[in-house]
Short mmCIF file of N, CA and C in Angstrom, two decimals:
data_model
loop_
_atom_site.label_atom_id
_atom_site.label_comp_id
_atom_site.label_asym_id
_atom_site.label_seq_id
_atom_site.Cartn_x
_atom_site.Cartn_y
_atom_site.Cartn_z
N MET T 165 120.30 44.83 90.95
CA MET T 165 121.68 44.66 91.37
C MET T 165 122.37 46.02 91.41
N PRO T 166 123.09 46.34 92.48
CA PRO T 166 123.76 47.64 92.58
C PRO T 166 124.80 47.82 91.48
N LYS T 167 124.93 49.04 91.03
CA LYS T 167 125.85 49.31 89.94
C LYS T 167 126.75 50.49 90.25
N ILE T 168 128.02 50.32 89.89
CA ILE T 168 128.96 51.43 89.86
C ILE T 168 129.46 51.47 88.42
N ASN T 169 129.20 52.59 87.77
CA ASN T 169 129.54 52.76 86.36
C ASN T 169 130.60 53.83 86.17
N PHE T 170 131.37 53.68 85.11
CA PHE T 170 132.39 54.66 84.76
C PHE T 170 132.14 55.11 83.32
N PHE T 171 132.09 56.43 83.14
CA PHE T 171 131.86 57.02 81.83
C PHE T 171 132.88 58.12 81.59
N THR T 172 133.03 58.51 80.32
CA THR T 172 133.82 59.69 79.99
C THR T 172 132.96 60.63 79.17
N GLU T 173 133.22 61.91 79.31
CA GLU T 173 132.58 62.95 78.51
C GLU T 173 133.69 63.85 77.98
N ASP T 174 133.74 64.06 76.73
CA ASP T 174 134.63 64.98 76.02
C ASP T 174 136.12 64.71 76.19
N ILE T 175 136.49 63.56 76.72
CA ILE T 175 137.90 63.18 76.85
C ILE T 175 138.03 61.69 76.55
N THR T 176 139.26 61.26 76.36
CA THR T 176 139.57 59.85 76.28
C THR T 176 140.41 59.52 77.49
N HIS T 177 139.95 58.60 78.31
CA HIS T 177 140.69 58.20 79.51
C HIS T 177 140.38 56.73 79.80
N THR T 178 141.42 55.96 79.96
CA THR T 178 141.25 54.55 80.31
C THR T 178 141.50 54.39 81.80
N LEU T 179 140.49 53.98 82.51
CA LEU T 179 140.59 53.78 83.96
C LEU T 179 141.09 52.37 84.23
N LYS T 180 142.19 52.28 84.96
CA LYS T 180 142.74 50.98 85.34
C LYS T 180 142.11 50.51 86.64
N HIS T 181 142.08 49.19 86.83
CA HIS T 181 141.62 48.56 88.07
C HIS T 181 140.14 48.83 88.37
N LYS T 182 139.30 48.84 87.34
CA LYS T 182 137.87 49.13 87.54
C LYS T 182 137.21 48.18 88.54
N THR T 183 137.50 46.90 88.43
CA THR T 183 136.87 45.93 89.32
C THR T 183 137.27 46.19 90.77
N ARG T 184 138.55 46.46 90.99
CA ARG T 184 139.05 46.74 92.33
C ARG T 184 138.43 48.03 92.88
N ILE T 185 138.34 49.04 92.04
CA ILE T 185 137.76 50.32 92.47
C ILE T 185 136.27 50.15 92.78
N ARG T 186 135.55 49.42 91.95
CA ARG T 186 134.12 49.17 92.23
C ARG T 186 133.94 48.50 93.59
N SER T 187 134.72 47.47 93.84
CA SER T 187 134.62 46.74 95.10
C SER T 187 134.95 47.65 96.28
N TRP T 188 135.97 48.46 96.14
CA TRP T 188 136.41 49.39 97.19
C TRP T 188 135.32 50.42 97.51
N ILE T 189 134.74 51.00 96.48
CA ILE T 189 133.68 52.00 96.68
C ILE T 189 132.46 51.33 97.31
N ALA T 190 132.08 50.16 96.82
CA ALA T 190 130.93 49.44 97.37
C ALA T 190 131.16 49.09 98.84
N SER T 191 132.37 48.67 99.19
CA SER T 191 132.71 48.34 100.58
C SER T 191 132.63 49.58 101.48
N THR T 192 133.10 50.70 100.97
CA THR T 192 133.03 51.96 101.70
C THR T 192 131.57 52.31 102.02
N ILE T 193 130.73 52.22 101.00
CA ILE T 193 129.31 52.55 101.16
C ILE T 193 128.67 51.62 102.20
N ALA T 194 128.96 50.34 102.11
CA ALA T 194 128.40 49.37 103.06
C ALA T 194 128.90 49.63 104.47
N GLU T 195 130.20 49.93 104.61
CA GLU T 195 130.77 50.18 105.94
C GLU T 195 130.12 51.40 106.60
N GLU T 196 129.70 52.35 105.79
CA GLU T 196 129.06 53.56 106.31
C GLU T 196 127.57 53.35 106.57
N GLY T 197 127.07 52.14 106.30
CA GLY T 197 125.68 51.81 106.61
C GLY T 197 124.67 52.25 105.55
N TYR T 198 125.13 52.44 104.33
CA TYR T 198 124.25 52.85 103.24
C TYR T 198 124.03 51.70 102.27
N GLN T 199 122.96 51.81 101.49
CA GLN T 199 122.62 50.82 100.47
C GLN T 199 122.94 51.41 99.10
N LEU T 200 123.77 50.74 98.33
CA LEU T 200 124.14 51.20 96.99
C LEU T 200 123.08 50.76 95.98
N THR T 201 122.54 51.72 95.25
CA THR T 201 121.63 51.42 94.15
C THR T 201 122.36 51.65 92.82
N GLU T 202 122.79 52.88 92.60
CA GLU T 202 123.55 53.19 91.38
C GLU T 202 124.44 54.40 91.62
N LEU T 203 125.67 54.28 91.18
CA LEU T 203 126.64 55.36 91.30
C LEU T 203 127.40 55.45 89.99
N ASN T 204 127.38 56.64 89.40
CA ASN T 204 128.06 56.89 88.12
C ASN T 204 129.22 57.86 88.33
N PHE T 205 130.39 57.46 87.89
CA PHE T 205 131.54 58.34 87.86
C PHE T 205 131.73 58.77 86.42
N ILE T 206 131.71 60.09 86.18
CA ILE T 206 131.85 60.63 84.85
C ILE T 206 133.15 61.43 84.80
N LEU T 207 134.11 60.92 84.05
CA LEU T 207 135.41 61.58 83.91
C LEU T 207 135.33 62.53 82.73
N CYS T 208 135.81 63.77 82.95
CA CYS T 208 135.65 64.79 81.94
C CYS T 208 136.82 65.78 81.99
N SER T 209 136.74 66.82 81.17
CA SER T 209 137.77 67.86 81.12
C SER T 209 137.44 68.99 82.09
N ASP T 210 138.41 69.86 82.29
CA ASP T 210 138.20 71.07 83.10
C ASP T 210 137.03 71.89 82.57
N GLU T 211 137.01 72.09 81.25
CA GLU T 211 135.98 72.95 80.65
C GLU T 211 134.58 72.35 80.81
N TYR T 212 134.46 71.05 80.68
CA TYR T 212 133.16 70.38 80.85
C TYR T 212 132.67 70.57 82.29
N LEU T 213 133.56 70.35 83.25
CA LEU T 213 133.17 70.48 84.66
C LEU T 213 132.92 71.94 85.03
N LEU T 214 133.64 72.86 84.42
CA LEU T 214 133.39 74.29 84.66
C LEU T 214 131.97 74.66 84.22
N ARG T 215 131.54 74.14 83.07
CA ARG T 215 130.17 74.43 82.60
C ARG T 215 129.13 73.87 83.58
N ILE T 216 129.36 72.69 84.11
CA ILE T 216 128.44 72.12 85.10
C ILE T 216 128.43 73.00 86.34
N ASN T 217 129.61 73.43 86.77
CA ASN T 217 129.72 74.28 87.95
C ASN T 217 128.95 75.59 87.74
N GLN T 218 129.07 76.17 86.56
CA GLN T 218 128.37 77.42 86.26
C GLN T 218 126.86 77.20 86.13
N ASP T 219 126.46 76.17 85.41
CA ASP T 219 125.05 75.95 85.11
C ASP T 219 124.24 75.47 86.32
N TYR T 220 124.83 74.60 87.13
CA TYR T 220 124.06 73.99 88.22
C TYR T 220 124.34 74.57 89.60
N LEU T 221 125.56 75.08 89.79
CA LEU T 221 125.92 75.57 91.12
C LEU T 221 126.19 77.08 91.15
N GLN T 222 126.12 77.72 89.99
CA GLN T 222 126.38 79.15 89.86
C GLN T 222 127.75 79.54 90.42
N HIS T 223 128.73 78.66 90.23
CA HIS T 223 130.12 78.93 90.60
C HIS T 223 130.91 79.08 89.31
N ASP T 224 131.81 80.04 89.27
CA ASP T 224 132.56 80.30 88.05
C ASP T 224 134.04 79.98 88.26
N ASP T 225 134.32 78.77 88.76
CA ASP T 225 135.71 78.39 88.96
C ASP T 225 135.89 76.91 88.67
N TYR T 226 137.15 76.57 88.40
CA TYR T 226 137.48 75.17 88.15
C TYR T 226 137.46 74.39 89.45
N THR T 227 137.12 73.13 89.35
CA THR T 227 137.11 72.25 90.51
C THR T 227 137.47 70.85 90.04
N ASP T 228 137.81 69.98 90.97
CA ASP T 228 138.16 68.62 90.58
C ASP T 228 136.97 67.68 90.60
N VAL T 229 135.94 67.98 91.39
CA VAL T 229 134.82 67.06 91.53
C VAL T 229 133.52 67.80 91.85
N ILE T 230 132.44 67.33 91.26
CA ILE T 230 131.10 67.80 91.60
C ILE T 230 130.23 66.56 91.77
N THR T 231 129.51 66.51 92.88
CA THR T 231 128.68 65.35 93.22
C THR T 231 127.20 65.74 93.20
N PHE T 232 126.40 64.92 92.53
CA PHE T 232 124.96 65.10 92.51
C PHE T 232 124.31 63.90 93.20
N ASP T 233 123.57 64.18 94.25
CA ASP T 233 122.86 63.15 95.01
C ASP T 233 121.46 63.04 94.44
N ASN T 234 121.15 61.90 93.83
CA ASN T 234 119.85 61.67 93.22
C ASN T 234 118.98 60.70 94.01
N ALA T 235 119.41 60.38 95.22
CA ALA T 235 118.67 59.40 96.05
C ALA T 235 117.35 60.00 96.52
N GLU T 236 116.33 59.16 96.54
CA GLU T 236 115.02 59.58 97.02
C GLU T 236 114.69 58.98 98.37
N ALA T 237 115.49 58.02 98.80
CA ALA T 237 115.25 57.36 100.09
C ALA T 237 116.48 57.56 100.98
N PRO T 238 116.28 57.67 102.29
CA PRO T 238 117.42 57.84 103.19
C PRO T 238 118.34 56.61 103.16
N LYS T 239 119.60 56.85 103.42
CA LYS T 239 120.62 55.79 103.51
C LYS T 239 120.75 55.00 102.21
N THR T 240 120.38 55.63 101.09
CA THR T 240 120.48 55.00 99.77
C THR T 240 121.40 55.85 98.89
N ILE T 241 122.24 55.18 98.13
CA ILE T 241 123.15 55.88 97.23
C ILE T 241 122.66 55.73 95.80
N VAL T 242 122.29 56.87 95.23
CA VAL T 242 122.01 57.02 93.81
C VAL T 242 122.64 58.36 93.46
N GLY T 243 123.68 58.35 92.65
CA GLY T 243 124.34 59.61 92.39
C GLY T 243 125.22 59.61 91.17
N ASP T 244 125.62 60.83 90.81
CA ASP T 244 126.55 61.08 89.71
C ASP T 244 127.70 61.91 90.26
N ILE T 245 128.91 61.45 90.00
CA ILE T 245 130.10 62.17 90.45
C ILE T 245 130.92 62.51 89.21
N PHE T 246 131.01 63.80 88.91
CA PHE T 246 131.77 64.30 87.77
C PHE T 246 133.17 64.67 88.24
N ILE T 247 134.18 64.21 87.53
CA ILE T 247 135.57 64.42 87.93
C ILE T 247 136.36 64.95 86.74
N SER T 248 137.08 66.06 86.96
CA SER T 248 137.96 66.62 85.94
C SER T 248 139.29 65.89 85.96
N VAL T 249 139.58 65.17 84.90
CA VAL T 249 140.87 64.48 84.79
C VAL T 249 142.00 65.50 84.67
N ASP T 250 141.73 66.65 84.06
CA ASP T 250 142.74 67.71 84.00
C ASP T 250 143.17 68.14 85.40
N ARG T 251 142.20 68.36 86.29
CA ARG T 251 142.50 68.77 87.68
C ARG T 251 143.24 67.66 88.42
N ILE T 252 142.83 66.40 88.17
CA ILE T 252 143.47 65.26 88.83
C ILE T 252 144.95 65.21 88.48
N LYS T 253 145.25 65.35 87.20
CA LYS T 253 146.64 65.31 86.75
C LYS T 253 147.45 66.45 87.35
N GLU T 254 146.86 67.64 87.35
CA GLU T 254 147.56 68.80 87.90
C GLU T 254 147.77 68.66 89.41
N ASN T 255 146.73 68.21 90.13
CA ASN T 255 146.85 68.02 91.57
C ASN T 255 147.88 66.95 91.90
N ALA T 256 147.88 65.86 91.15
CA ALA T 256 148.85 64.78 91.39
C ALA T 256 150.27 65.31 91.24
N GLN T 257 150.48 66.09 90.20
CA GLN T 257 151.81 66.66 89.98
C GLN T 257 152.18 67.63 91.11
N GLN T 258 151.24 68.46 91.50
CA GLN T 258 151.47 69.46 92.56
C GLN T 258 151.80 68.80 93.90
N PHE T 259 151.12 67.69 94.21
CA PHE T 259 151.29 67.04 95.51
C PHE T 259 152.26 65.86 95.47
N GLY T 260 152.85 65.61 94.29
CA GLY T 260 153.79 64.50 94.17
C GLY T 260 153.13 63.15 94.33
N ALA T 261 151.90 63.04 93.86
CA ALA T 261 151.14 61.80 93.98
C ALA T 261 151.01 61.13 92.61
N ASP T 262 150.69 59.86 92.63
CA ASP T 262 150.38 59.11 91.43
C ASP T 262 149.00 59.57 90.94
N THR T 263 148.83 59.68 89.63
CA THR T 263 147.55 60.15 89.07
C THR T 263 146.38 59.25 89.49
N LEU T 264 146.58 57.93 89.45
CA LEU T 264 145.50 57.02 89.84
C LEU T 264 145.17 57.17 91.33
N GLU T 265 146.17 57.36 92.16
CA GLU T 265 145.92 57.57 93.60
C GLU T 265 145.12 58.85 93.82
N GLU T 266 145.48 59.90 93.10
CA GLU T 266 144.75 61.16 93.23
C GLU T 266 143.31 61.01 92.73
N LEU T 267 143.14 60.27 91.65
CA LEU T 267 141.80 60.01 91.14
C LEU T 267 140.97 59.25 92.19
N CYS T 268 141.57 58.27 92.83
CA CYS T 268 140.85 57.52 93.88
C CYS T 268 140.51 58.43 95.06
N ARG T 269 141.40 59.35 95.40
CA ARG T 269 141.10 60.29 96.49
C ARG T 269 139.87 61.11 96.15
N VAL T 270 139.80 61.58 94.94
CA VAL T 270 138.66 62.40 94.53
C VAL T 270 137.39 61.55 94.40
N MET T 271 137.54 60.31 93.95
CA MET T 271 136.37 59.42 93.89
C MET T 271 135.80 59.17 95.28
N ILE T 272 136.66 58.92 96.25
CA ILE T 272 136.17 58.66 97.60
C ILE T 272 135.63 59.95 98.21
N HIS T 273 136.21 61.09 97.87
CA HIS T 273 135.72 62.38 98.35
C HIS T 273 134.27 62.58 97.88
N GLY T 274 134.03 62.38 96.59
CA GLY T 274 132.68 62.51 96.06
C GLY T 274 131.72 61.52 96.69
N THR T 275 132.19 60.30 96.90
CA THR T 275 131.36 59.27 97.54
C THR T 275 131.02 59.67 98.98
N LEU T 276 132.00 60.22 99.70
CA LEU T 276 131.76 60.66 101.08
C LEU T 276 130.70 61.76 101.13
N HIS T 277 130.67 62.63 100.13
CA HIS T 277 129.59 63.63 100.08
C HIS T 277 128.23 62.93 100.01
N LEU T 278 128.13 61.89 99.20
CA LEU T 278 126.86 61.15 99.11
C LEU T 278 126.52 60.45 100.42
N LEU T 279 127.54 60.17 101.22
CA LEU T 279 127.35 59.52 102.52
C LEU T 279 127.08 60.54 103.63
N GLY T 280 126.93 61.80 103.25
CA GLY T 280 126.53 62.82 104.21
C GLY T 280 127.66 63.66 104.79
N TYR T 281 128.88 63.41 104.36
CA TYR T 281 130.00 64.21 104.88
C TYR T 281 130.09 65.53 104.14
N LYS T 282 130.45 66.56 104.88
CA LYS T 282 130.58 67.91 104.33
C LYS T 282 132.04 68.36 104.45
N ASP T 283 132.36 69.48 103.78
CA ASP T 283 133.72 70.00 103.87
C ASP T 283 133.77 71.53 103.84
N LYS T 284 132.70 72.14 104.31
CA LYS T 284 132.62 73.61 104.27
C LYS T 284 133.23 74.28 105.50
N THR T 285 133.29 73.58 106.62
CA THR T 285 133.91 74.16 107.81
C THR T 285 135.23 73.44 108.07
N LYS T 286 136.08 74.03 108.89
CA LYS T 286 137.37 73.42 109.19
C LYS T 286 137.20 72.05 109.86
N ALA T 287 136.29 71.95 110.81
CA ALA T 287 136.06 70.68 111.51
C ALA T 287 135.52 69.61 110.56
N ALA T 288 134.57 70.00 109.70
CA ALA T 288 133.99 69.05 108.75
C ALA T 288 135.04 68.60 107.74
N LYS T 289 135.86 69.52 107.29
CA LYS T 289 136.92 69.19 106.33
C LYS T 289 137.95 68.26 106.97
N THR T 290 138.29 68.48 108.23
CA THR T 290 139.23 67.61 108.94
C THR T 290 138.68 66.19 109.03
N LEU T 291 137.40 66.06 109.37
CA LEU T 291 136.77 64.75 109.44
C LEU T 291 136.75 64.08 108.07
N MET T 292 136.39 64.83 107.04
CA MET T 292 136.32 64.26 105.71
C MET T 292 137.69 63.79 105.23
N THR T 293 138.72 64.57 105.48
CA THR T 293 140.08 64.18 105.09
C THR T 293 140.51 62.92 105.83
N ALA T 294 140.17 62.82 107.10
CA ALA T 294 140.49 61.61 107.87
C ALA T 294 139.77 60.39 107.28
N LYS T 295 138.51 60.57 106.88
CA LYS T 295 137.76 59.48 106.26
C LYS T 295 138.37 59.10 104.91
N GLU T 296 138.78 60.10 104.12
CA GLU T 296 139.44 59.83 102.84
C GLU T 296 140.68 58.98 103.08
N ASP T 297 141.52 59.41 104.02
CA ASP T 297 142.76 58.69 104.32
C ASP T 297 142.47 57.27 104.80
N TYR T 298 141.46 57.13 105.63
CA TYR T 298 141.08 55.82 106.16
C TYR T 298 140.70 54.86 105.02
N TYR T 299 139.83 55.32 104.14
CA TYR T 299 139.38 54.46 103.05
C TYR T 299 140.45 54.27 101.98
N LEU T 300 141.27 55.27 101.73
CA LEU T 300 142.36 55.12 100.76
C LEU T 300 143.36 54.05 101.21
N ALA T 301 143.52 53.90 102.51
CA ALA T 301 144.45 52.89 103.05
C ALA T 301 143.96 51.48 102.76
N SER T 302 142.69 51.33 102.40
CA SER T 302 142.13 49.99 102.20
C SER T 302 142.12 49.53 100.74
N ILE T 303 142.66 50.34 99.83
CA ILE T 303 142.71 49.92 98.43
C ILE T 303 144.16 49.78 98.00
N SER T 304 144.43 48.70 97.30
CA SER T 304 145.76 48.46 96.75
C SER T 304 145.67 48.60 95.24
N LEU T 305 146.45 49.50 94.69
CA LEU T 305 146.41 49.75 93.24
C LEU T 305 147.61 49.20 92.52
N THR T 306 148.43 48.44 93.21
CA THR T 306 149.62 47.88 92.55
C THR T 306 149.47 46.41 92.27
#
């Protein structure tokens, strides 16, 4: 049975609307033509994610999300998405967004990476942002 799991590392954070978020992520994956096997969202601190960024990607900067694709078969989702709750809170405040909405944006961003979307070029980033907006419009958090 496909699984979407939520974990925390080095922080305490209670995620609201887990069932709704699971369904939303699973629907996104299905709409994109992929098969969900297992997807783990790991919520952590800035410092925890910085260490992952340094150790695995050789980047020495803070980020809001890092996605690891562990799938061995095409069109299959098996992955780990690490998210800094510190970055989420700061970004939400900076952009005047609700913290949960910003968290969902980053969750879908990480999921889109597993679905093959990139964000390194201007055109790719434009497409990814449009996909984020499209999928964010389909979840109700109230």
